[in-house]
Amino acid sequence: MAINFLFFEFALPCITKKRKYILVNIILAIPLLLGTVLLLSYGLYAWRQVGIQLHIYTALRTDTSLSDAVAFQMQGGIMSLLFFGFTRHIYAYQKLKQAAQQLRIEKQEAELNYLKSQTNPHFLFNTLNNIYSLARDKSELAPESILRLSQLLRFMLYETSGEFIAIEQELKIMSDYIALEKLRYDETLRVNVNHNIDDMKQAIPPLLLIPLVENAFKHGVSETRHQPFVDIHLSVKERQLAFIVKNSTEEFSGEQRVKENIGLSNLRRQLELLYTDYQLSAKQSESDFSATLQINLASHV
């Protein structure tokens, strides 16, 4: 075993390292391989002799000479070399597979953190634009909007830094965001939010639902002149989440394909990294836009 270990771990890697000429590696490898087989054969013969002398091994054959005995043991030496090499290959493959898996996980975590780092500034940018419009009009609601924004940011800073939050916390963020958005509109805006959740403590990734709500206000309500509305429905039953956001719109070009903005494309990529069973779809009609998100929460990777 010691000879096999030295051969595969030190000698063989040393002579098989990348060189300019492959023939050099072959010339060096052949005598080393033959020498290793001979050492193994002599070692097995010596081990056999020790066993016979200590009466812990009974000889089943009689050798006429040392060369005949070593030649017979050479079969075992070759088998030992092949077995050790095969075992080492399997072990190295498993280590490489684990390293590749770990690297893939770290890469996905880094990408997910990057996507989250995009979501928060994107959310903040849109919200600050809303407050700017209030301040520019010298609205009395500007101070209240700044206060609500500070509360949102405080919550996002301290409560959403982990991998999961409770659904009730996500609903709280959503409610605060909607209240902040409603400050910009008059009583013509209709916002309807309802939910049907069997366990409010269920865990979901933080700020996973906000992009669809934000999208409804930024690309829907803000561009609707007559009877703007946002309808939001959240259902979670037996780990099956269904989130539907429908909003008014007046920009229908007749195209069936919906162009995704940064928020939706970012959300879609996060879903790809987080879950194996999900569906995100968007539908545009003449007077409204709807986004539907369905997730099997048990399929979290």
Short mmCIF file of C-alpha atoms in Angstrom, two decimals:
data_model
loop_
_atom_site.label_atom_id
_atom_site.label_comp_id
_atom_site.label_asym_id
_atom_site.label_seq_id
_atom_site.Cartn_x
_atom_site.Cartn_y
_atom_site.Cartn_z
CA MET A 1 0.00 0.00 0.00
CA ALA A 2 2.86 2.35 0.81
CA ILE A 3 4.42 1.72 -2.61
CA ASN A 4 1.10 2.35 -4.34
CA PHE A 5 0.61 5.55 -2.38
CA LEU A 6 4.06 6.88 -3.25
CA PHE A 7 3.61 5.92 -6.90
CA PHE A 8 0.20 7.53 -7.46
CA GLU A 9 0.54 10.54 -5.16
CA PHE A 10 4.10 11.64 -5.86
CA ALA A 11 5.97 9.80 -8.61
CA LEU A 12 3.28 9.56 -11.29
CA PRO A 13 2.05 13.20 -10.97
CA CYS A 14 5.65 14.37 -11.15
CA ILE A 15 6.43 12.68 -14.46
CA THR A 16 3.00 13.22 -16.06
CA LYS A 17 2.94 16.98 -15.57
CA LYS A 18 2.54 19.04 -18.70
CA ARG A 19 5.63 19.09 -20.86
CA LYS A 20 6.37 20.32 -24.33
CA TYR A 21 6.84 16.79 -25.65
CA ILE A 22 4.43 14.00 -24.70
CA LEU A 23 7.02 11.36 -25.66
CA VAL A 24 9.16 12.43 -22.70
CA ASN A 25 6.34 11.56 -20.30
CA ILE A 26 5.92 8.14 -21.90
CA ILE A 27 9.64 7.37 -21.72
CA LEU A 28 9.73 8.33 -18.03
CA ALA A 29 6.50 6.53 -17.13
CA ILE A 30 7.35 3.08 -18.55
CA PRO A 31 10.42 2.29 -16.37
CA LEU A 32 8.72 3.79 -13.32
CA LEU A 33 5.67 1.59 -13.85
CA LEU A 34 7.80 -1.53 -14.32
CA GLY A 35 9.85 -0.68 -11.24
CA THR A 36 6.71 -0.24 -9.17
CA VAL A 37 5.36 -3.62 -10.28
CA LEU A 38 8.69 -5.28 -9.36
CA LEU A 39 8.73 -3.64 -5.94
CA LEU A 40 5.19 -4.78 -5.33
CA SER A 41 6.02 -8.30 -6.43
CA TYR A 42 9.07 -8.55 -4.15
CA GLY A 43 7.11 -6.97 -1.34
CA LEU A 44 4.30 -9.50 -1.66
CA TYR A 45 6.83 -12.33 -1.76
CA ALA A 46 8.56 -11.05 1.38
CA TRP A 47 5.22 -10.64 3.15
CA ARG A 48 4.35 -14.24 2.17
CA GLN A 49 7.61 -15.53 3.57
CA VAL A 50 7.09 -13.70 6.85
CA GLY A 51 3.64 -15.26 7.15
CA ILE A 52 5.05 -18.73 6.53
CA GLN A 53 7.81 -18.27 9.12
CA LEU A 54 5.31 -17.07 11.74
CA HIS A 55 3.00 -20.01 10.91
CA ILE A 56 0.09 -17.71 10.15
CA TYR A 57 0.09 -18.63 6.49
CA THR A 58 0.18 -22.07 4.88
CA ALA A 59 1.99 -22.32 1.58
CA LEU A 60 -0.24 -23.85 -1.08
CA ARG A 61 2.53 -24.09 -3.66
CA THR A 62 6.28 -24.71 -3.66
CA ASP A 63 8.52 -22.42 -5.66
CA THR A 64 11.64 -23.84 -7.27
CA SER A 65 13.46 -20.52 -7.32
CA LEU A 66 13.19 -16.91 -6.19
CA SER A 67 12.51 -15.72 -9.72
CA ASP A 68 9.61 -18.16 -10.08
CA ALA A 69 8.15 -17.01 -6.76
CA VAL A 70 8.47 -13.32 -7.67
CA ALA A 71 6.99 -13.96 -11.12
CA PHE A 72 4.00 -15.63 -9.48
CA GLN A 73 3.59 -12.72 -7.07
CA MET A 74 3.78 -10.29 -9.98
CA GLN A 75 0.18 -11.12 -10.81
CA GLY A 76 -0.82 -9.90 -7.39
CA GLY A 77 1.39 -6.82 -7.81
CA ILE A 78 -0.31 -5.84 -11.04
CA MET A 79 -3.75 -6.42 -9.52
CA SER A 80 -2.76 -4.35 -6.48
CA LEU A 81 -1.59 -1.53 -8.73
CA LEU A 82 -4.81 -1.59 -10.75
CA PHE A 83 -7.03 -1.79 -7.67
CA PHE A 84 -5.26 1.06 -5.89
CA GLY A 85 -5.32 3.17 -9.06
CA PHE A 86 -9.04 2.54 -9.59
CA THR A 87 -9.81 3.35 -5.94
CA ARG A 88 -7.75 6.53 -6.11
CA HIS A 89 -9.53 7.56 -9.31
CA ILE A 90 -12.95 7.12 -7.70
CA TYR A 91 -11.83 9.08 -4.63
CA ALA A 92 -10.40 11.92 -6.75
CA TYR A 93 -13.57 12.00 -8.86
CA GLN A 94 -15.77 12.30 -5.78
CA LYS A 95 -13.60 15.09 -4.39
CA LEU A 96 -13.71 16.92 -7.73
CA LYS A 97 -17.49 16.47 -7.88
CA GLN A 98 -17.90 17.86 -4.36
CA ALA A 99 -15.62 20.79 -5.15
CA ALA A 100 -17.57 21.54 -8.32
CA GLN A 101 -20.85 21.36 -6.41
CA GLN A 102 -19.53 23.70 -3.72
CA LEU A 103 -18.26 26.12 -6.38
CA ARG A 104 -21.65 26.04 -8.10
CA ILE A 105 -23.42 26.77 -4.81
CA GLU A 106 -21.07 29.66 -4.03
CA LYS A 107 -21.55 31.05 -7.54
CA GLN A 108 -25.34 30.88 -7.22
CA GLU A 109 -25.22 32.54 -3.78
CA ALA A 110 -23.02 35.32 -5.17
CA GLU A 111 -25.40 35.87 -8.10
CA LEU A 112 -28.42 35.82 -5.79
CA ASN A 113 -26.83 38.40 -3.51
CA TYR A 114 -26.06 40.52 -6.56
CA LEU A 115 -29.67 40.33 -7.71
CA LYS A 116 -30.85 41.31 -4.23
CA SER A 117 -28.40 44.21 -4.22
CA GLN A 118 -30.02 45.34 -7.48
CA THR A 119 -33.56 45.03 -6.13
CA ASN A 120 -33.06 47.30 -3.13
CA PRO A 121 -31.50 50.28 -5.01
CA HIS A 122 -34.09 49.86 -7.77
CA PHE A 123 -36.85 50.00 -5.19
CA LEU A 124 -35.23 52.97 -3.43
CA PHE A 125 -34.70 54.85 -6.70
CA ASN A 126 -38.36 54.58 -7.69
CA THR A 127 -39.55 55.56 -4.22
CA LEU A 128 -37.27 58.60 -4.09
CA ASN A 129 -38.63 59.68 -7.47
CA ASN A 130 -42.10 59.59 -5.99
CA ILE A 131 -41.05 61.69 -3.01
CA TYR A 132 -39.27 64.11 -5.33
CA SER A 133 -42.48 64.70 -7.25
CA LEU A 134 -44.30 65.47 -3.97
CA ALA A 135 -41.53 67.83 -2.84
CA ARG A 136 -41.47 69.58 -6.21
CA ASP A 137 -45.19 70.25 -5.93
CA LYS A 138 -44.63 71.41 -2.33
CA SER A 139 -47.12 68.83 -1.17
CA GLU A 140 -47.92 68.59 2.54
CA LEU A 141 -47.58 64.83 2.14
CA ALA A 142 -43.85 65.00 1.45
CA PRO A 143 -42.79 64.80 5.15
CA GLU A 144 -45.11 61.85 5.73
CA SER A 145 -43.74 60.07 2.67
CA ILE A 146 -40.17 60.56 3.90
CA LEU A 147 -41.15 59.15 7.29
CA ARG A 148 -42.76 56.10 5.70
CA LEU A 149 -39.70 55.60 3.51
CA SER A 150 -37.39 55.72 6.53
CA GLN A 151 -39.54 53.08 8.24
CA LEU A 152 -39.36 50.91 5.16
CA LEU A 153 -35.61 51.27 4.89
CA ARG A 154 -35.15 50.50 8.58
CA PHE A 155 -37.21 47.34 8.19
CA MET A 156 -35.35 46.31 5.02
CA LEU A 157 -31.98 46.90 6.67
CA TYR A 158 -32.59 44.90 9.83
CA GLU A 159 -35.27 42.36 8.90
CA THR A 160 -34.54 41.32 5.31
CA SER A 161 -30.82 40.61 5.50
CA GLY A 162 -31.37 36.90 6.16
CA GLU A 163 -32.27 34.12 3.78
CA PHE A 164 -35.93 34.01 4.79
CA ILE A 165 -38.64 36.08 6.44
CA ALA A 166 -42.16 35.19 7.50
CA ILE A 167 -44.95 35.82 5.03
CA GLU A 168 -46.57 38.22 7.49
CA GLN A 169 -43.40 40.35 7.36
CA GLU A 170 -43.50 40.39 3.56
CA LEU A 171 -47.13 41.49 3.75
CA LYS A 172 -46.15 44.26 6.18
CA ILE A 173 -43.52 45.58 3.75
CA MET A 174 -46.03 45.37 0.93
CA SER A 175 -48.65 47.25 2.94
CA ASP A 176 -46.19 50.01 3.88
CA TYR A 177 -45.05 50.35 0.29
CA ILE A 178 -48.63 50.61 -0.99
CA ALA A 179 -49.42 53.25 1.65
CA LEU A 180 -46.37 55.21 0.52
CA GLU A 181 -47.42 55.00 -3.13
CA LYS A 182 -51.00 56.03 -2.41
CA LEU A 183 -49.78 59.37 -1.08
CA ARG A 184 -49.11 60.42 -4.67
CA TYR A 185 -52.67 59.78 -5.90
CA ASP A 186 -56.11 61.10 -5.18
CA GLU A 187 -59.23 59.15 -4.28
CA THR A 188 -59.66 57.88 -7.84
CA LEU A 189 -56.98 55.26 -7.24
CA ARG A 190 -58.49 51.95 -6.14
CA VAL A 191 -56.21 49.45 -4.39
CA ASN A 192 -57.57 46.10 -3.32
CA VAL A 193 -55.40 43.68 -1.34
CA ASN A 194 -56.62 40.34 -0.03
CA HIS A 195 -54.92 37.15 1.08
CA ASN A 196 -55.75 33.60 2.04
CA ILE A 197 -52.82 32.07 3.94
CA ASP A 198 -52.97 28.96 6.10
CA ASP A 199 -49.82 29.85 8.08
CA MET A 200 -48.55 33.42 8.35
CA LYS A 201 -45.25 32.19 9.81
CA GLN A 202 -44.25 30.34 6.65
CA ALA A 203 -40.86 31.39 5.35
CA ILE A 204 -40.16 32.95 1.97
CA PRO A 205 -37.15 34.86 0.63
CA PRO A 206 -37.36 38.56 1.58
CA LEU A 207 -38.75 41.06 -0.91
CA LEU A 208 -39.70 38.30 -3.33
CA LEU A 209 -43.21 39.68 -3.96
CA ILE A 210 -42.47 43.40 -3.90
CA PRO A 211 -41.19 43.65 -7.52
CA LEU A 212 -44.62 42.71 -8.91
CA VAL A 213 -46.35 45.30 -6.71
CA GLU A 214 -43.76 47.94 -7.59
CA ASN A 215 -44.19 47.11 -11.26
CA ALA A 216 -47.97 47.62 -10.99
CA PHE A 217 -47.52 51.18 -9.73
CA LYS A 218 -44.53 52.27 -11.80
CA HIS A 219 -45.57 50.86 -15.18
CA GLY A 220 -49.32 50.71 -14.68
CA VAL A 221 -51.06 53.10 -12.32
CA SER A 222 -48.64 55.98 -12.92
CA GLU A 223 -49.43 55.81 -16.64
CA THR A 224 -53.20 55.46 -16.27
CA ARG A 225 -55.28 58.62 -16.52
CA HIS A 226 -58.76 57.19 -15.97
CA GLN A 227 -59.84 54.91 -13.12
CA PRO A 228 -56.44 53.58 -12.06
CA PHE A 229 -56.51 50.41 -9.97
CA VAL A 230 -54.34 47.70 -8.47
CA ASP A 231 -55.76 44.34 -7.41
CA ILE A 232 -53.51 42.07 -5.35
CA HIS A 233 -54.30 38.56 -4.21
CA LEU A 234 -51.97 36.27 -2.25
CA SER A 235 -52.80 32.66 -1.45
CA VAL A 236 -50.64 30.09 0.33
CA LYS A 237 -52.17 26.65 0.86
CA GLU A 238 -50.19 23.51 1.65
CA ARG A 239 -46.91 25.18 0.62
CA GLN A 240 -48.38 26.27 -2.72
CA LEU A 241 -48.06 30.03 -3.20
CA ALA A 242 -50.15 31.93 -5.72
CA PHE A 243 -49.62 35.68 -6.11
CA ILE A 244 -51.65 37.66 -8.63
CA VAL A 245 -51.17 41.38 -9.30
CA LYS A 246 -53.47 43.12 -11.76
CA ASN A 247 -53.26 46.80 -12.61
CA SER A 248 -54.76 49.31 -15.01
CA THR A 249 -52.84 50.36 -18.10
CA GLU A 250 -53.33 52.49 -21.17
CA GLU A 251 -50.31 51.44 -23.22
CA PHE A 252 -51.50 48.47 -25.23
CA SER A 253 -49.84 48.22 -28.63
CA GLY A 254 -51.57 45.05 -29.75
CA GLU A 255 -48.45 42.91 -29.32
CA GLN A 256 -48.98 39.64 -27.50
CA ARG A 257 -45.44 39.47 -26.17
CA VAL A 258 -44.86 41.31 -22.90
CA LYS A 259 -41.54 43.10 -22.57
CA GLU A 260 -40.02 42.50 -19.16
CA ASN A 261 -38.41 45.38 -17.30
CA ILE A 262 -35.51 45.14 -14.87
CA GLY A 263 -37.73 44.23 -11.93
CA LEU A 264 -39.45 41.30 -13.66
CA SER A 265 -36.29 39.91 -15.27
CA ASN A 266 -34.47 40.21 -11.94
CA LEU A 267 -37.30 38.38 -10.17
CA ARG A 268 -37.35 35.62 -12.78
CA ARG A 269 -33.64 34.98 -12.33
CA GLN A 270 -34.00 34.89 -8.55
CA LEU A 271 -36.74 32.29 -8.91
CA GLU A 272 -34.48 30.18 -11.11
CA LEU A 273 -31.84 30.18 -8.38
CA LEU A 274 -34.23 29.65 -5.47
CA TYR A 275 -36.85 27.15 -6.62
CA THR A 276 -37.18 24.19 -8.95
CA ASP A 277 -40.98 24.34 -9.22
CA TYR A 278 -42.35 27.79 -10.06
CA GLN A 279 -44.12 29.72 -12.80
CA LEU A 280 -44.08 33.44 -13.53
CA SER A 281 -46.31 34.74 -16.29
CA ALA A 282 -47.50 38.15 -17.46
CA LYS A 283 -50.45 39.06 -19.63
CA GLN A 284 -51.27 42.36 -21.31
CA SER A 285 -54.77 43.29 -22.45
CA GLU A 286 -56.31 46.50 -23.76
CA SER A 287 -57.09 47.95 -20.34
CA ASP A 288 -55.05 46.03 -17.78
CA PHE A 289 -51.86 44.13 -17.09
CA SER A 290 -51.66 41.06 -14.86
CA ALA A 291 -48.72 39.15 -13.43
CA THR A 292 -49.13 35.71 -11.89
CA LEU A 293 -46.55 34.01 -9.72
CA GLN A 294 -46.93 30.40 -8.58
CA ILE A 295 -44.34 28.71 -6.37
CA ASN A 296 -44.10 25.34 -4.71
CA LEU A 297 -42.37 26.56 -1.55
CA ALA A 298 -41.26 23.01 -0.79
CA SER A 299 -39.08 23.05 -3.94
CA HIS A 300 -36.56 25.49 -2.46
CA VAL A 301 -33.06 24.42 -3.45
#
